[in-house]
mmCIF file of C-alpha atoms in Angstrom:
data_model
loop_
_atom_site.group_PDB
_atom_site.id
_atom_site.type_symbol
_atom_site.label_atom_id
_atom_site.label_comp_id
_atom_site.label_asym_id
_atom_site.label_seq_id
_atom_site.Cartn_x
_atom_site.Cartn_y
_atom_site.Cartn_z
ATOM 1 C CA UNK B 417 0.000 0.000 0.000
ATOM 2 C CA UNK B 418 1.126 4.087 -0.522
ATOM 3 C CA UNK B 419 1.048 6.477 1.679
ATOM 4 C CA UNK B 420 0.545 9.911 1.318
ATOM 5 C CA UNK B 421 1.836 12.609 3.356
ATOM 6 C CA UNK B 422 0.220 16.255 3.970
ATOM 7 C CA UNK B 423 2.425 19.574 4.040
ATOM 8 C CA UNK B 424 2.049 20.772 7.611
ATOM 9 C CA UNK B 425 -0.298 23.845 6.788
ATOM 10 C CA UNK B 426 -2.763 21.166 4.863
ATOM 11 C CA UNK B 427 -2.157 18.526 7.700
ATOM 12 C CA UNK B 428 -3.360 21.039 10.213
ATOM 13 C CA UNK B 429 -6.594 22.274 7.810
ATOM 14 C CA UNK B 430 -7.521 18.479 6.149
ATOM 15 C CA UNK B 431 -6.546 16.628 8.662
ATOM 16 C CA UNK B 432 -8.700 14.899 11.757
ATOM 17 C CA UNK B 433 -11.453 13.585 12.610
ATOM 18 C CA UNK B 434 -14.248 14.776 13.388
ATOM 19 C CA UNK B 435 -12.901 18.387 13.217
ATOM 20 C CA UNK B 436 -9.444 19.654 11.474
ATOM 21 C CA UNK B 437 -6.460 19.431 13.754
ATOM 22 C CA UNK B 438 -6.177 23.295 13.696
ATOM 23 C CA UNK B 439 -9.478 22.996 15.923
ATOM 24 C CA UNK B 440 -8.461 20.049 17.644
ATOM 25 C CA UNK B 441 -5.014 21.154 18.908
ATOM 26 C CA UNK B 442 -6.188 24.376 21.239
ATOM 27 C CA UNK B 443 -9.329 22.410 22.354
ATOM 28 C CA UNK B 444 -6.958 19.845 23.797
ATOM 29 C CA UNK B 445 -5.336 22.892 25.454
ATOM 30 C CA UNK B 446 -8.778 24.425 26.970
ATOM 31 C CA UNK B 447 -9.262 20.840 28.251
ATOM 32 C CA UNK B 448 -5.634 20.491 29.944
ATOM 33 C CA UNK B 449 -6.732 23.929 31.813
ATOM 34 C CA UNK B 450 -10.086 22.896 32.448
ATOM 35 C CA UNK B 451 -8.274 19.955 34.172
ATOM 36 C CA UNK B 452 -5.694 22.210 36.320
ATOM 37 C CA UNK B 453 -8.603 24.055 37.662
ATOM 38 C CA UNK B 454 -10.853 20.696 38.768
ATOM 39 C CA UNK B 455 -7.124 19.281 40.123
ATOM 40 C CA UNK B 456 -5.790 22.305 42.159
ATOM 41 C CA UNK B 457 -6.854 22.502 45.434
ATOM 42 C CA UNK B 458 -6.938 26.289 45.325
ATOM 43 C CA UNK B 459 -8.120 28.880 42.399
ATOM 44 C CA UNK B 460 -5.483 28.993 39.467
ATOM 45 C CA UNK B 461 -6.064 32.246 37.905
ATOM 46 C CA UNK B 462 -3.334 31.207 35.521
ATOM 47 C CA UNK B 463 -5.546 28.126 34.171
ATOM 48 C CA UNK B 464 -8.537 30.935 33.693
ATOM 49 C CA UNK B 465 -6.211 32.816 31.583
ATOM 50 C CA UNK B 466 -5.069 29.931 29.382
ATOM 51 C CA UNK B 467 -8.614 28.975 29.104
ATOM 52 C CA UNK B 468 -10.762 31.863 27.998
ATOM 53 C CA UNK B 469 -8.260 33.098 25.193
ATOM 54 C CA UNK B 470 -8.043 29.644 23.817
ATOM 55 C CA UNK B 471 -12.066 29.320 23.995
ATOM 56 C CA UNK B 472 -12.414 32.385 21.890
ATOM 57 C CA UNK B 473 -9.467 31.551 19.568
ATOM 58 C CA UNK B 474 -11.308 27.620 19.081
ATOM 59 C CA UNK B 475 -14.565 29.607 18.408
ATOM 60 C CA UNK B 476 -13.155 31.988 15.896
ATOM 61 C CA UNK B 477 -11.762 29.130 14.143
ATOM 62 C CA UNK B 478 -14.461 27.089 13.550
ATOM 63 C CA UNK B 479 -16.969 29.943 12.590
ATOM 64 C CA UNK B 480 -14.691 30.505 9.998
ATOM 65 C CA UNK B 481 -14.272 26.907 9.019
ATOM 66 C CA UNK B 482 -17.965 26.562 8.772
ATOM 67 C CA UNK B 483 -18.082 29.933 6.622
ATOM 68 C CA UNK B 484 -15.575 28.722 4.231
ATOM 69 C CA UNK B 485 -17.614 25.518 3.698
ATOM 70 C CA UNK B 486 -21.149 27.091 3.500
ATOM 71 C CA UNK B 487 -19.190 29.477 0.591
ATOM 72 C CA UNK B 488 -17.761 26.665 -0.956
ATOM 73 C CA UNK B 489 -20.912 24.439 -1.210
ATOM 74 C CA UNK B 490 -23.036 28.321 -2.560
ATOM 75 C CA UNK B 491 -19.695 28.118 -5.091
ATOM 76 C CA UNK B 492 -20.368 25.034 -6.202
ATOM 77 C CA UNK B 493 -24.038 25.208 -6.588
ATOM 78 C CA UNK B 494 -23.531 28.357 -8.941
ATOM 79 C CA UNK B 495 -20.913 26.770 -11.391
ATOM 80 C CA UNK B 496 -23.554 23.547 -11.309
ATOM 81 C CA UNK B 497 -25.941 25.785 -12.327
ATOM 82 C CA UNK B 498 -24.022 28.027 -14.683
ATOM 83 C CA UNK B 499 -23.030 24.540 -16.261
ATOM 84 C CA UNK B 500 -26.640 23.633 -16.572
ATOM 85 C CA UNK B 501 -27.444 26.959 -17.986
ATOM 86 C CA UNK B 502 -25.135 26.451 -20.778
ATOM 87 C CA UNK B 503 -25.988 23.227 -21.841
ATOM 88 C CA UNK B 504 -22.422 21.318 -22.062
ATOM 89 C CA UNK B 505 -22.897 17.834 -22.426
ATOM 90 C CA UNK B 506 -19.606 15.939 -23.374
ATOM 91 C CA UNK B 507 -17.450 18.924 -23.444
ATOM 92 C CA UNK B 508 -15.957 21.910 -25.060
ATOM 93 C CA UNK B 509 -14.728 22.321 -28.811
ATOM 94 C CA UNK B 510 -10.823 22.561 -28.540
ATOM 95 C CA UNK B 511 -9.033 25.428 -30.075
ATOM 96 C CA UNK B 512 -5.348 26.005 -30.357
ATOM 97 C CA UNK B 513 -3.539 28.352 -28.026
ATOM 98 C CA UNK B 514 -3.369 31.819 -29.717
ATOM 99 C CA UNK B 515 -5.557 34.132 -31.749
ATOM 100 C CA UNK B 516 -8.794 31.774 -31.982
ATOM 101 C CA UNK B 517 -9.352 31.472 -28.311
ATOM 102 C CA UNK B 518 -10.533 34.976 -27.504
ATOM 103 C CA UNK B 519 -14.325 35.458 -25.165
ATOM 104 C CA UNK B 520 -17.154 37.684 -27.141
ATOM 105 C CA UNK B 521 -17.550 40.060 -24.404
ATOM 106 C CA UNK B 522 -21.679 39.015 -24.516
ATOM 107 C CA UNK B 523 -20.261 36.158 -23.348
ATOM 108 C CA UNK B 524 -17.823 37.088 -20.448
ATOM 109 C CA UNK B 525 -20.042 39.570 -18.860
ATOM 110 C CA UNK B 526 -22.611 37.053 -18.732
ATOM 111 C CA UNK B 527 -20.095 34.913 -16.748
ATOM 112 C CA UNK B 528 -19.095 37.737 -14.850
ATOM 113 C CA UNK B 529 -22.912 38.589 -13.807
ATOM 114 C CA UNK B 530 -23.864 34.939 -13.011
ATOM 115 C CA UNK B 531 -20.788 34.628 -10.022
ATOM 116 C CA UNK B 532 -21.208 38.799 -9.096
ATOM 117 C CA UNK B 533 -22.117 37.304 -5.679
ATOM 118 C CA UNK B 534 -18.821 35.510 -5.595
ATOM 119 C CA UNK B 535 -16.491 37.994 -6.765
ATOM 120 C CA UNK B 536 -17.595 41.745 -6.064
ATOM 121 C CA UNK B 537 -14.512 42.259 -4.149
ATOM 122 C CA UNK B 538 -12.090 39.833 -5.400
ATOM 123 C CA UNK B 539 -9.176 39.717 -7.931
ATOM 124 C CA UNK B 540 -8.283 37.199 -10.462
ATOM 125 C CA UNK B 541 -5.916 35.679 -8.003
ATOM 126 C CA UNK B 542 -9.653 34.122 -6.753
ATOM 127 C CA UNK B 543 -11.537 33.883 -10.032
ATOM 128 C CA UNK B 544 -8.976 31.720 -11.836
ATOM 129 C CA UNK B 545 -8.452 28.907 -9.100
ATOM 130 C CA UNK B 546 -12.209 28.456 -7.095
ATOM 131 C CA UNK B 547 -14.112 29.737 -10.536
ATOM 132 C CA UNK B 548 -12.159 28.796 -13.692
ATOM 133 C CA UNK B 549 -10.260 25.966 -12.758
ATOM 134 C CA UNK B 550 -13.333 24.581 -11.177
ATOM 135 C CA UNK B 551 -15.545 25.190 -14.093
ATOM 136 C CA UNK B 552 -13.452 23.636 -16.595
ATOM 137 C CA UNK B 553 -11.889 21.334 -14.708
ATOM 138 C CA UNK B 554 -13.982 18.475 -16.078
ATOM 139 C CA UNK B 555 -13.009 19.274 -19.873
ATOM 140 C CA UNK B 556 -9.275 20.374 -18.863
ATOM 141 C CA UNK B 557 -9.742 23.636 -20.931
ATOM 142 C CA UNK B 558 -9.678 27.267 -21.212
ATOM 143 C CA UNK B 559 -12.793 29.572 -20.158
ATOM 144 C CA UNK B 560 -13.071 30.762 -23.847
ATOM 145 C CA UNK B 561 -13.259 27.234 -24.801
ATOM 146 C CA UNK B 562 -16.144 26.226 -22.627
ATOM 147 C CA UNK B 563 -17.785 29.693 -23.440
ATOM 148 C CA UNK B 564 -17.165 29.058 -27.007
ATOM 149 C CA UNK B 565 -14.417 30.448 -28.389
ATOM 150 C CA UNK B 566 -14.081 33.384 -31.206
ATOM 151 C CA UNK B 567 -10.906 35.207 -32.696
ATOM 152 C CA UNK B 568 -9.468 37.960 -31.154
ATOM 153 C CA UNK B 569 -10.190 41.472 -31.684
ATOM 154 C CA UNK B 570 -8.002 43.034 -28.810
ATOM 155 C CA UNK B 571 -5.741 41.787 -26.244
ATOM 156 C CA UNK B 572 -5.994 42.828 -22.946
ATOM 157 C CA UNK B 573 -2.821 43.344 -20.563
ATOM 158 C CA UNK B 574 -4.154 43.092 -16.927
ATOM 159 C CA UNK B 575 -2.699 42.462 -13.427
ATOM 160 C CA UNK B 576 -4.532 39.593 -12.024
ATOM 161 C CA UNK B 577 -4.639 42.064 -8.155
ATOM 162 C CA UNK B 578 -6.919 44.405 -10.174
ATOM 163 C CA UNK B 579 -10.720 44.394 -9.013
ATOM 164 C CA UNK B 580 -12.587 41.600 -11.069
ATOM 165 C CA UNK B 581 -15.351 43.966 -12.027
ATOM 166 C CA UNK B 582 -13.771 46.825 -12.742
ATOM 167 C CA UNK B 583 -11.223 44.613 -15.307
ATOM 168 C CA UNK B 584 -15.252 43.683 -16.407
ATOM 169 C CA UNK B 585 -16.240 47.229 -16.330
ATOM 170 C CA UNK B 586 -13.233 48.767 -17.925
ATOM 171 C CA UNK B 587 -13.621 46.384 -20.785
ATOM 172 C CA UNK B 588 -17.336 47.263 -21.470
ATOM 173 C CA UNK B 589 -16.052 51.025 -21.417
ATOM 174 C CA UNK B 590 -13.780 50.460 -24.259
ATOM 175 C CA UNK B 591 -16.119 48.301 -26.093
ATOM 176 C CA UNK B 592 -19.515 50.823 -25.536
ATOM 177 C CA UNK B 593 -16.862 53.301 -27.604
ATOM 178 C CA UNK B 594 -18.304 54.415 -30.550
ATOM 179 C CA UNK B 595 -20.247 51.469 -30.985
ATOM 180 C CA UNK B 596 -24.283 50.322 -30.834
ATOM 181 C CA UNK B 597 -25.250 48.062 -27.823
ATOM 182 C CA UNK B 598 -25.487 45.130 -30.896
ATOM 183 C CA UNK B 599 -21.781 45.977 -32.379
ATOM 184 C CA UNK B 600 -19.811 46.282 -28.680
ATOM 185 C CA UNK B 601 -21.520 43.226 -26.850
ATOM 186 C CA UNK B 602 -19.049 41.634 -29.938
ATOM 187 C CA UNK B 603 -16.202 42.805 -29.595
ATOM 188 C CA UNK B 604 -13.601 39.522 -28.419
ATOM 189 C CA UNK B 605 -11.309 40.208 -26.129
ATOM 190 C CA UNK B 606 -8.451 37.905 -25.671
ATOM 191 C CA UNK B 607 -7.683 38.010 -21.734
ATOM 192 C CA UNK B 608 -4.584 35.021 -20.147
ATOM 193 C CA UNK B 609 -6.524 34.520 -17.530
ATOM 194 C CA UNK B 610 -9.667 32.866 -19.637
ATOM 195 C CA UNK B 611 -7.513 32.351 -22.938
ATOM 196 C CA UNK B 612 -5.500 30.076 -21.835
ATOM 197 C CA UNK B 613 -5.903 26.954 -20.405
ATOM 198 C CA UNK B 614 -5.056 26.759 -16.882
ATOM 199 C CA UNK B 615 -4.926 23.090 -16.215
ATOM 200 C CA UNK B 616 -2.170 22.832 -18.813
ATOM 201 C CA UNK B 617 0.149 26.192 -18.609
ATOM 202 C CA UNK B 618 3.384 24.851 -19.233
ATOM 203 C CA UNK B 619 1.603 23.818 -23.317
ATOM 204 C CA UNK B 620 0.749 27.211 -22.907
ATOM 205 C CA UNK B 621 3.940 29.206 -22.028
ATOM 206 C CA UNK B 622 6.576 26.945 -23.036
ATOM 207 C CA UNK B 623 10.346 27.525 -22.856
ATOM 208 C CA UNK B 624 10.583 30.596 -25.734
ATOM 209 C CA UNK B 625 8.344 33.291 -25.657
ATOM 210 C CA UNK B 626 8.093 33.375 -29.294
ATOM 211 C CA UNK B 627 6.267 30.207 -28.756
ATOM 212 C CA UNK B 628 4.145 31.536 -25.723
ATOM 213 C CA UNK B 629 -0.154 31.945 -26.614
ATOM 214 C CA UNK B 630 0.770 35.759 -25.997
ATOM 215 C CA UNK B 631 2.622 36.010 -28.772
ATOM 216 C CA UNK B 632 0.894 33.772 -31.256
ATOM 217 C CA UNK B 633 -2.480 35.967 -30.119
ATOM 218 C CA UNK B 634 -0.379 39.403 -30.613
ATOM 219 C CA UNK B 635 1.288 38.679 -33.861
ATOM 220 C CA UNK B 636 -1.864 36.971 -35.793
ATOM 221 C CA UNK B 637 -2.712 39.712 -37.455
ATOM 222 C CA UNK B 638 -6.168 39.834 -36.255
ATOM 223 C CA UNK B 639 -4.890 42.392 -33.268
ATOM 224 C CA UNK B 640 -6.547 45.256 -33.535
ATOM 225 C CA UNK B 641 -4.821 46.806 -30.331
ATOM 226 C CA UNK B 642 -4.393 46.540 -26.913
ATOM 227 C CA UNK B 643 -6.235 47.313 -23.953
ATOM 228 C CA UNK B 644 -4.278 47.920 -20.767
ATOM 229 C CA UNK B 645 -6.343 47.979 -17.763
ATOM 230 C CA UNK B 646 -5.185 50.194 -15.131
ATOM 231 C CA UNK B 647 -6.228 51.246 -11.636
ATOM 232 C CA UNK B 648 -5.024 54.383 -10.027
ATOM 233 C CA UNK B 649 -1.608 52.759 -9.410
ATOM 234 C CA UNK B 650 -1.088 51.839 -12.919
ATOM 235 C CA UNK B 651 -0.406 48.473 -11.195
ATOM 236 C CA UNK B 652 -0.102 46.341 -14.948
ATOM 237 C CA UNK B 653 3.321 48.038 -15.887
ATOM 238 C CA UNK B 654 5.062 46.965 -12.367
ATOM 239 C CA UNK B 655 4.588 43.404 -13.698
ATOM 240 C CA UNK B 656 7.246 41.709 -16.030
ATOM 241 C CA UNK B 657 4.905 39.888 -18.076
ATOM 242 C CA UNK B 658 2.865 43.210 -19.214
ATOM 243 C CA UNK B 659 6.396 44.823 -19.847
ATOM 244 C CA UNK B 660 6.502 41.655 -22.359
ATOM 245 C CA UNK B 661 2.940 42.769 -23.761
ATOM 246 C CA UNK B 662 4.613 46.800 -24.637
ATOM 247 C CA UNK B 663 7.272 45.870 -26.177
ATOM 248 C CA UNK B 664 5.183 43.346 -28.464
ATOM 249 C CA UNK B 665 2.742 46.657 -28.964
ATOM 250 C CA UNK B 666 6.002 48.498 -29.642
ATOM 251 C CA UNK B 667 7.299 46.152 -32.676
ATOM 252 C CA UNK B 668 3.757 45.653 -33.731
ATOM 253 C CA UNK B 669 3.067 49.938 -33.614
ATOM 254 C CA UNK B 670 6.739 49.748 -36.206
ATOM 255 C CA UNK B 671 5.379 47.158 -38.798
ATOM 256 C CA UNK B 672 1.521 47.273 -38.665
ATOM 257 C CA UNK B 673 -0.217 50.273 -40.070
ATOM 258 C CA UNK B 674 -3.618 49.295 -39.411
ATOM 259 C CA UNK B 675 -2.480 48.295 -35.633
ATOM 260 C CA UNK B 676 -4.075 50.639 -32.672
ATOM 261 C CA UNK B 677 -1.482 50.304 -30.576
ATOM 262 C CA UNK B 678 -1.684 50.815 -26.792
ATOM 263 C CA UNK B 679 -5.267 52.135 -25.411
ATOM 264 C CA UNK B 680 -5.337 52.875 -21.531
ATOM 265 C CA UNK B 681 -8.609 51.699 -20.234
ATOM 266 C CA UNK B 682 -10.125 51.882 -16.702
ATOM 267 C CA UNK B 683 -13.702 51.474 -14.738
ATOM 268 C CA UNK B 684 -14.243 55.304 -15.547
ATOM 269 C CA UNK B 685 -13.753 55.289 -18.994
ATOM 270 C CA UNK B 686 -10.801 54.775 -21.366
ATOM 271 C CA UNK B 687 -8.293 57.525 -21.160
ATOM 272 C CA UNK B 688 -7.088 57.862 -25.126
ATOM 273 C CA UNK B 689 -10.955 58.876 -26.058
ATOM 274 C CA UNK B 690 -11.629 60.793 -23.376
ATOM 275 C CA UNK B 691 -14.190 59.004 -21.688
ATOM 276 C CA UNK B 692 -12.528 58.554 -18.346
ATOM 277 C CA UNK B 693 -13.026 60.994 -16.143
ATOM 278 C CA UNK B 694 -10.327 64.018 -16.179
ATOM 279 C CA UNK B 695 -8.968 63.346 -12.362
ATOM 280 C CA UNK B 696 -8.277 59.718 -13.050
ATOM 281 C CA UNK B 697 -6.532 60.450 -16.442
ATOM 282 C CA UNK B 698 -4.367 62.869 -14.631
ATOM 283 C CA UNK B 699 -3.763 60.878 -12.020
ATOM 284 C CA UNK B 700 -2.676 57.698 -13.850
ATOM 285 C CA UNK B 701 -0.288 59.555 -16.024
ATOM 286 C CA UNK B 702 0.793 61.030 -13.451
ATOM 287 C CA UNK B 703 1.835 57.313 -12.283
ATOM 288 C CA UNK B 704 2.993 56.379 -15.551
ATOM 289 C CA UNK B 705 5.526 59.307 -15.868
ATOM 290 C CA UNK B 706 7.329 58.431 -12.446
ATOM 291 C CA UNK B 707 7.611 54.856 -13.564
ATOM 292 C CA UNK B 708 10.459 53.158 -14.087
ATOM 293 C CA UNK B 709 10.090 49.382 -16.080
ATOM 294 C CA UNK B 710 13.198 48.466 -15.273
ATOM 295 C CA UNK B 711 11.498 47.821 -11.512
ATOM 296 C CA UNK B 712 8.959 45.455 -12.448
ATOM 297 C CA UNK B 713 8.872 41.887 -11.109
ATOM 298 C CA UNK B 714 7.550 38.329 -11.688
ATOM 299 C CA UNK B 715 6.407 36.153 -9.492
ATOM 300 C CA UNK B 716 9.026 33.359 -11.339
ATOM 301 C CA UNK B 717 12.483 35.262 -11.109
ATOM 302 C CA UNK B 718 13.275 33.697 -14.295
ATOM 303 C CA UNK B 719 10.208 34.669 -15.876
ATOM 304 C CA UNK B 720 11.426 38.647 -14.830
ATOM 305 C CA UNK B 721 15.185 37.484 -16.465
ATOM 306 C CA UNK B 722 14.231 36.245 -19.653
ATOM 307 C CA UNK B 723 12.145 39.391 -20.258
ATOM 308 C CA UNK B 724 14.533 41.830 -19.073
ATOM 309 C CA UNK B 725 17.393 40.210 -21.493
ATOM 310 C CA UNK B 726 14.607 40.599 -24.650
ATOM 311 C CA UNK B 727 14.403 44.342 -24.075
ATOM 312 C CA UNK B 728 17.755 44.776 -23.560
ATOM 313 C CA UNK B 729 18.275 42.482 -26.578
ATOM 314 C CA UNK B 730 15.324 44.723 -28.970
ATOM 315 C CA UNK B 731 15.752 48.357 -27.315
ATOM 316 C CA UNK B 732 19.275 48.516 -26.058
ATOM 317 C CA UNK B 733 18.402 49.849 -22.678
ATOM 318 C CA UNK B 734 15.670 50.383 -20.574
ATOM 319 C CA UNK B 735 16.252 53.909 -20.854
ATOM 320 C CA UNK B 736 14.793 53.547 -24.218
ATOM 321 C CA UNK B 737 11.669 51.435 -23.078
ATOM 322 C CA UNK B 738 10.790 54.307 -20.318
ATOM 323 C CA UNK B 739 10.940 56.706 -23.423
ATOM 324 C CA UNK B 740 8.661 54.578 -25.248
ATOM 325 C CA UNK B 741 6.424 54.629 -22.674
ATOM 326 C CA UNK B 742 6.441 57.874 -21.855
ATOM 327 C CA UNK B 743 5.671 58.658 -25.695
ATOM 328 C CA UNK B 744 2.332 56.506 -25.472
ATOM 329 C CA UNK B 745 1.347 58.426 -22.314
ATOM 330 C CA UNK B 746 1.457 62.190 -24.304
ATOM 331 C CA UNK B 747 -0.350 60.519 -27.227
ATOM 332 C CA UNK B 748 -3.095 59.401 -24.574
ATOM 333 C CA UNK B 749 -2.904 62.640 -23.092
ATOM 334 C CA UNK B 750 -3.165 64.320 -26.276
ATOM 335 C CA UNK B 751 -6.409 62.491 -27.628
ATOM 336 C CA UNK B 752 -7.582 63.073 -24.639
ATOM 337 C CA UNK B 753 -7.522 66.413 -24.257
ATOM 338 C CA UNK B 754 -9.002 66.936 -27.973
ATOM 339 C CA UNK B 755 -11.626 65.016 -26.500
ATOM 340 C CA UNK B 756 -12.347 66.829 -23.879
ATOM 341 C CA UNK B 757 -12.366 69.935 -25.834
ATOM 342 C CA UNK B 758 -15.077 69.174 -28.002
ATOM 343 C CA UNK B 759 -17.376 67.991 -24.735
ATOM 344 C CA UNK B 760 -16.674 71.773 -23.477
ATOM 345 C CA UNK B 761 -16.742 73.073 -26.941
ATOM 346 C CA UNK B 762 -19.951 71.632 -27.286
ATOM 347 C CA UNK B 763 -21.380 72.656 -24.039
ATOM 348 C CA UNK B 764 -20.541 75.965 -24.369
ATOM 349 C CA UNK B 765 -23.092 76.874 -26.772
ATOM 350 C CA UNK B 766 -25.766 75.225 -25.334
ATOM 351 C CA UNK B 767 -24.956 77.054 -21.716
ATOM 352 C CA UNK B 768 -25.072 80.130 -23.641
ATOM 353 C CA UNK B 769 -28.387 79.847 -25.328
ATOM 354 C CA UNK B 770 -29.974 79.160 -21.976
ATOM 355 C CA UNK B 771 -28.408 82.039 -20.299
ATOM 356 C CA UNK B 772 -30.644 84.740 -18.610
ATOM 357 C CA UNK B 773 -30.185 86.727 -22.147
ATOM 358 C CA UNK B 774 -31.625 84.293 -24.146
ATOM 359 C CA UNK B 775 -34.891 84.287 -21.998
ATOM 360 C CA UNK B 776 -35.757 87.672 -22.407
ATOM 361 C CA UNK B 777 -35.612 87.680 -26.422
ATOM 362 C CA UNK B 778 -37.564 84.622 -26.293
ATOM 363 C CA UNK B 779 -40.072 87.129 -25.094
#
């Protein structure tokens, strides 16, 4: 027969019967001083003071423990009956990792809407594992290929800490641009987090980046741009992988003419139409301009290597990727600006005709 054996923070969660060990170990201790007080002869204050922070510490724990499991089995019912709702029966249609497995956005706020309950003040860091890991976990594939996968239209550079539903929100900004409510609800969006498949990462993001599902998705052809979602910290750029999506937009701005290049996007609005509000436009460039890429990190340290030697290798310096940066910041600046000129421009008028004046020739 095997064995199996538990890492000590599992052993203590997992393991014992009938409640986890984590529970088990301080009750044993309230116990023990339950026991000094019915042996001593006297009053042991001591025993009272082992007891009573140990009896609130046990009750703490398993509130929690029973809150985590009355979550998990509401979690479970809701991708059961998101499952249901779509119909799968055998499983999803596979699609190769790059340009092809990008979500219609129809499609991914409808996810996004049926697990609001779950995720209203979460990150990625909780969607991917207890959400989209679970959901396709019986197909072993991508979100877009159990949603039903469609080719790209823009790629979105995101840092999984970001808010889940403002990354949702911000996207529906970009998409509403322009567009009727039957064109944007259209648009696909490739995202890494839903693009590619989780339970099989290292197919995924093999050894080369040229052979990562980032780079087959930027360099398809079918890229019209990318969206960069950003929070008040401009939090995306302090993460090596995103530094990896720039420079791609920078060699794809060179040879593409019909590319879009970089488009700043956030809950508000997106910055390089104007639609975000002007104190979070100012404030994020503001971010931007003090940045330095050079800083960024990965959570693998080789990850953060290998993409520091391929700008080095492509730009020379860093020095020359800040001033790349910096260059898409005044363009987003700029078209935002003209932007907001034309709202005021086109206010103006309209405050002017219903001035006091233009009352009393009415009359």
């Amino acid at each position: 027969m095997g064995s199996a054996t538990l890492p000590f923070g599992h052993a203590l969660l997992h393991a014992g019967w009938p409640f986890p060990l984590i529970v088990q170990m301080p009750l044993m201790l309230v116990i023990a001083a339950s026991l000094m007080l019915i042996s001593e002869p006297h009053f042991d204050e001591s025993a009272v003071a082992l007891a009573i922070p140990l009896f609130v510490v046990i009750l703490q724990l398993t509130l929690k423990c029973k809150s985590r499991r009355h979550h998990r089995r509401r979690l479970d019912k809701a991708i059961e009956d998101f499952c249901k709702k779509l119909g799968h029966g055998d499983g999803s249609i596979a699609v190769d990792p790059g340009p092809g497995r990008a979500i219609m956005l129809k499609k991914l706020l409808g996810f996004a809407q049926h697990f609001a309950d779950f995720t209203r003040d979460r990150n990625m860091y909780y969607v991917e594992p207890n959400i989209v890991r679970q959901l396709t976990a019986p197909y072993k594939t991508s979100l877009a290929e159990f949603l039903g996968a469609s080719r790209l239209n823009w790629f979105v550079s995101h840092w999984w800490g970001n808010n889940f539903q403002d990354t949702m929100n911000a996207l529906k900004q970009h998409a509403i641009c322009g567009k009727t409510a039957e064109d944007w609800s259209g648009v696909n969006y490739w995202i890494c987090t839903f693009s590619n498949n989780q339970h099989k990462l290292k197919e995924e993001i093999p050894g080369r980046l040229e052979d990562s599902s980032f780079f087959k998705a930027l360099h398809s052809g079918f890229c019209d741009g990318v969206c960069m979602i950003l929070d008040e910290h401009a939090e995306p750029l302090t993460r090596s992988w995103c530094l990896f999506e720039f420079l791609q937009i920078v060699q794809l701005s060179e040879k593409m003419k019909d590319f879009q290049g970089l488009v700043f996007c956030h809950t508000s609005g997106v910055l390089d139409y104007g639609t975000a509000s002007v104190a979070v436009a100012l404030g994020i460039c503001k971010r931007l301009s003090n940045m330095r890429l050079e800083d960024a990190s990965a959570s693998s340290q080789s990850d953060k290597e290998m993409i520091d030697a391929l700008v080095i290798d492509q730009l020379g310096s860093f020095a020359n990727f800040d001033s790349k940066l910096r260059k898409e910041i005044i363009e987003a600046m700029d078209a935002a600006k003209l932007a907001y000129e034309r709202e005021f421009q086109a206010l103006a008028p309209a405050e002017a005709n219903s001035g006091p004046g233009s009352s009393q020739e009415s009359l």
